[in-house]
Short mmCIF file of C-alpha atoms in Angstrom, two decimals:
data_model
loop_
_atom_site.label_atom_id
_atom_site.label_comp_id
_atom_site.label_asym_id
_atom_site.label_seq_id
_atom_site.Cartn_x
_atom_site.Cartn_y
_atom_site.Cartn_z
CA UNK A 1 -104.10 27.02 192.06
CA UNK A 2 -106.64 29.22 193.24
CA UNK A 3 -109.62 28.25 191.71
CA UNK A 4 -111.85 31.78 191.95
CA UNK A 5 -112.21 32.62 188.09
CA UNK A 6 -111.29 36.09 189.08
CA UNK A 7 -108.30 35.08 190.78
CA UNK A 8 -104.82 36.01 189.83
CA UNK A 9 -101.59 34.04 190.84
CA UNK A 10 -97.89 35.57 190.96
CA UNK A 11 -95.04 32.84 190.38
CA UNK A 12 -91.29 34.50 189.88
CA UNK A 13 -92.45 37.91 189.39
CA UNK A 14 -95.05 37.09 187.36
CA UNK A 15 -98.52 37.64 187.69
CA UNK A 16 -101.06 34.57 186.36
CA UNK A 17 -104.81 35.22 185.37
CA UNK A 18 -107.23 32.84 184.02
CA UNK A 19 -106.61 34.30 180.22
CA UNK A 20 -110.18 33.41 178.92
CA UNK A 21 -110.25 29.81 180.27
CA UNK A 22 -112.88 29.16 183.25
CA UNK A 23 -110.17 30.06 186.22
CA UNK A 24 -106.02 30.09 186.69
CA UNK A 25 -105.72 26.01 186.97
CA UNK A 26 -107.67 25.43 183.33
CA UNK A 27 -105.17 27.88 182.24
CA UNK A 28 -102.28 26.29 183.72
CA UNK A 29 -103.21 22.82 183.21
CA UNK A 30 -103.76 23.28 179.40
CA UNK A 31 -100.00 25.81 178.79
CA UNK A 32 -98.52 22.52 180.72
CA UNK A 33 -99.94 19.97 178.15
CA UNK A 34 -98.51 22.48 175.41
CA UNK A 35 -95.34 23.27 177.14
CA UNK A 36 -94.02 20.25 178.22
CA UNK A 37 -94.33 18.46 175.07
CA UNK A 38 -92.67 21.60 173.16
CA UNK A 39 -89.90 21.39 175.99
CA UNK A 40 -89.57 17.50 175.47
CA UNK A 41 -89.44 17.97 171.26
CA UNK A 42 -86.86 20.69 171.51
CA UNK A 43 -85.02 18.99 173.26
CA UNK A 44 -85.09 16.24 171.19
CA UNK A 45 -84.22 17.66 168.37
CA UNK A 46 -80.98 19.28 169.50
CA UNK A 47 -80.05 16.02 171.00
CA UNK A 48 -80.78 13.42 168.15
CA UNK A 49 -78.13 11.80 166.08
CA UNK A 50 -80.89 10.30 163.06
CA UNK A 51 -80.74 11.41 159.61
CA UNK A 52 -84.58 12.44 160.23
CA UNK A 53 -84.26 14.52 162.80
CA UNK A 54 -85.19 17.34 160.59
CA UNK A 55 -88.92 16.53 160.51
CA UNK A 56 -89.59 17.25 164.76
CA UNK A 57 -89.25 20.89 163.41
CA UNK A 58 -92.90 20.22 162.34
CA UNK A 59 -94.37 19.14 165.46
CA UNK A 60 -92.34 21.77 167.16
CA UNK A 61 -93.81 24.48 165.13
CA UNK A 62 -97.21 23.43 165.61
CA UNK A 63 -96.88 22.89 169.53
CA UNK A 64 -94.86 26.83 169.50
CA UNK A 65 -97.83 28.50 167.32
CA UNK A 66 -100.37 26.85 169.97
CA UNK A 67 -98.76 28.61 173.08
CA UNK A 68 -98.71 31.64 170.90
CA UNK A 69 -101.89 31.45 170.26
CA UNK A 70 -103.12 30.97 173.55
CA UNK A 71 -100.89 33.43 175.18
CA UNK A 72 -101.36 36.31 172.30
CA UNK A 73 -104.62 35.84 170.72
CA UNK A 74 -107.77 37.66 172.10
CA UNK A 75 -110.20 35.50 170.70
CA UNK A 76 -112.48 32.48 172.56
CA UNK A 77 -111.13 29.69 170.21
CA UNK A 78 -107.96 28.06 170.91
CA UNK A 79 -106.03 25.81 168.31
CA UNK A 80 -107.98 25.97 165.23
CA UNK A 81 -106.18 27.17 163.02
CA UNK A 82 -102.37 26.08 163.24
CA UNK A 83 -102.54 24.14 160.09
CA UNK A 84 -102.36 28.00 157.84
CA UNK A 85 -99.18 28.59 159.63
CA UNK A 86 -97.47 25.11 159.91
CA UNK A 87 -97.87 24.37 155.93
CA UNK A 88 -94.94 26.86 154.97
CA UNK A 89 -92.79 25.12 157.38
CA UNK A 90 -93.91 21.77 156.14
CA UNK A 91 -93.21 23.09 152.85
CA UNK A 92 -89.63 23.58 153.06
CA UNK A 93 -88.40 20.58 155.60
CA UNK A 94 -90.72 17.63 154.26
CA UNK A 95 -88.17 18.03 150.64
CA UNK A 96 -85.27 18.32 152.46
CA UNK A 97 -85.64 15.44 154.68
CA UNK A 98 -86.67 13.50 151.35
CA UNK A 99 -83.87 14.14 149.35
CA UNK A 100 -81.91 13.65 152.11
CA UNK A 101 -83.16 10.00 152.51
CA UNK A 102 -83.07 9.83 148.28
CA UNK A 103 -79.03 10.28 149.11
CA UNK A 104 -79.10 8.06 151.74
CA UNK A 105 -80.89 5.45 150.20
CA UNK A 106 -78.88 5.42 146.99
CA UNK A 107 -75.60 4.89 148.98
CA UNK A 108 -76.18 2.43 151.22
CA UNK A 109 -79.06 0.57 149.72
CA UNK A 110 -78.29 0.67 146.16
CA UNK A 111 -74.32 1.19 146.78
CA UNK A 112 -73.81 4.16 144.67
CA UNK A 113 -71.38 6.60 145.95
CA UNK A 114 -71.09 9.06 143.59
CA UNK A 115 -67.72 10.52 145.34
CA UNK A 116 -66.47 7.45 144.93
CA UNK A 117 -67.07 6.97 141.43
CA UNK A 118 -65.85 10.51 140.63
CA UNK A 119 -62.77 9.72 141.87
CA UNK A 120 -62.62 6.60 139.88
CA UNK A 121 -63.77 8.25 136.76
CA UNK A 122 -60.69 10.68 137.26
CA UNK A 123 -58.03 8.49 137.52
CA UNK A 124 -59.32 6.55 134.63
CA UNK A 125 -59.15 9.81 132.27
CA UNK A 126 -56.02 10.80 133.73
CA UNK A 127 -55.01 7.42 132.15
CA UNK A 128 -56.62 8.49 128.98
CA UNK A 129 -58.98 5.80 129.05
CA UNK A 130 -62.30 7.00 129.30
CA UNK A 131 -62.84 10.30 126.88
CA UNK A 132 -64.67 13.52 128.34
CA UNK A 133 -68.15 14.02 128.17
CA UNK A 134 -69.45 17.03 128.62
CA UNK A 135 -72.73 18.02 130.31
CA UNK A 136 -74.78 18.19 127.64
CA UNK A 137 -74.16 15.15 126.45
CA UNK A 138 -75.54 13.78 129.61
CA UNK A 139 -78.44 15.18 129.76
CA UNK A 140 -79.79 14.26 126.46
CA UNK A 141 -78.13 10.81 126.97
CA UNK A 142 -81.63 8.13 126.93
CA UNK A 143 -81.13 5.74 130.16
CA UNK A 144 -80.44 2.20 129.28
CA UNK A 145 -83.51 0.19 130.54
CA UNK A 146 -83.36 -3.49 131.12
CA UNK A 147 -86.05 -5.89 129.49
CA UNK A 148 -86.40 -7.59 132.81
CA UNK A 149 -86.43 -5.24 135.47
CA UNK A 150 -89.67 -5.76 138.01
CA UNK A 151 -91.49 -2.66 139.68
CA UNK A 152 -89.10 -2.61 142.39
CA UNK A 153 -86.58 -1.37 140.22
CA UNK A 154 -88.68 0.63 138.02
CA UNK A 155 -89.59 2.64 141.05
CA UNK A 156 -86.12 3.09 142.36
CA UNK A 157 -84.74 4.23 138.58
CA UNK A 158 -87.69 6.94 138.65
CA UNK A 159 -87.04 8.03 141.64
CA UNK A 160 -83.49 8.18 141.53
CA UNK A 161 -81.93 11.25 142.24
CA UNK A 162 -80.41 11.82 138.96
CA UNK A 163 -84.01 11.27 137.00
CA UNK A 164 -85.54 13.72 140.12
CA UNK A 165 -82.57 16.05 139.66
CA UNK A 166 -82.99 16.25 135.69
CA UNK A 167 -87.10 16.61 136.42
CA UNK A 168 -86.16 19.53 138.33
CA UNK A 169 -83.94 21.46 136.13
CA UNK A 170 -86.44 20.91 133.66
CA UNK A 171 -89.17 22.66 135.43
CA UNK A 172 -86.40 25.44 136.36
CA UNK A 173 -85.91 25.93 132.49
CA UNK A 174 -89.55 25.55 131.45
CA UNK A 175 -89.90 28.61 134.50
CA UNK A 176 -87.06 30.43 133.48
CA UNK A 177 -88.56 30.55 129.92
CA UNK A 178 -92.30 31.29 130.57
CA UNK A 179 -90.89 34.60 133.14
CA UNK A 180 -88.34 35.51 130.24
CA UNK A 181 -85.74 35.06 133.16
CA UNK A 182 -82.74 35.63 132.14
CA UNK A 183 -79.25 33.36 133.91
#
């Protein structure tokens, strides 16, 4: 790379100046150490089979908003501040890839498969042995709490989905009635 800070540099059609940065291989050297990693997370995330593979969106934001920045912005001061434009996205896939791990965690750690035990719950009223209950019964149904349960389980009952769910649709409700919403 020429090295001239006036220098300019053509590579498939186009044409390569130094951008603000002391001369074309600055330039180049410091799109590369954006680029490549934004290439590698990409590609990544199309390619992973993990439950988690929702959360390299966040790292791939931040890596995309630097080469905008750098490529776009007139300014002297390069990634400063990403953080204002990363938080929205952080805001929407840090919950989902939670409550995703919430389901995950409640069928194959604690065993519950609520499918399952819909099913089960069918056949058994289908049977006439277990009466209907209907939703609101549910929800203002207390939770049965064992004497000797230790933090461990206190912890996973709290954060169950169910309790998380009915915390939720609280919240909605409370929302609902404070913006005289109407559903």
């Amino acid at each position: 790379m020429p090295e001239n800070p006036e220098a300019t540099f053509s590579l498939f059609g186009f044409t390569i100046d130094n951008n603000g940065f002391p001369d074309i291989s600055t330039y180049v050297w410091f799109m590369m150490g954006k680029i490549i990693p934004l290439y590698l997370l990409v590609f990544w995330f199309l390619t992973s089979k993990d439950w988690w593979y929702h959360i390299i969106l966040i790292p791939i934001a931040m890596y995309s908003f630097q080469v905008f920045e750098v490529l776009f912005d007139s300014d002297d001061n390069i990634d400063t501040e990403n953080i204002w434009w990363i938080i929205p996205i952080c805001m929407g896939v840090i919950p989902f890839v939670y409550f995703i791990r919430i389901k995950l965690y409640d069928k194959y750690v604690n065993g519950i498969d609520l499918e399952a035990m819909e099913a089960e719950l069918q056949t058994y009223r289908e049977k006439g042995m277990v009466p209907e209950k209907k939703p609101e019964d549910l929800e203002n149904e207390e939770p049965v709490i064992p004497e000797d349960e230790t933090l461990s389980q206190q912890i996973d009952r709290l954060l169950s989905t169910r309790n998380l769910e009915s915390h939720f649709k609280q919240l909605q409700d409370n929302l609902k009635n404070w913006l005289h919403l109407k559903s």
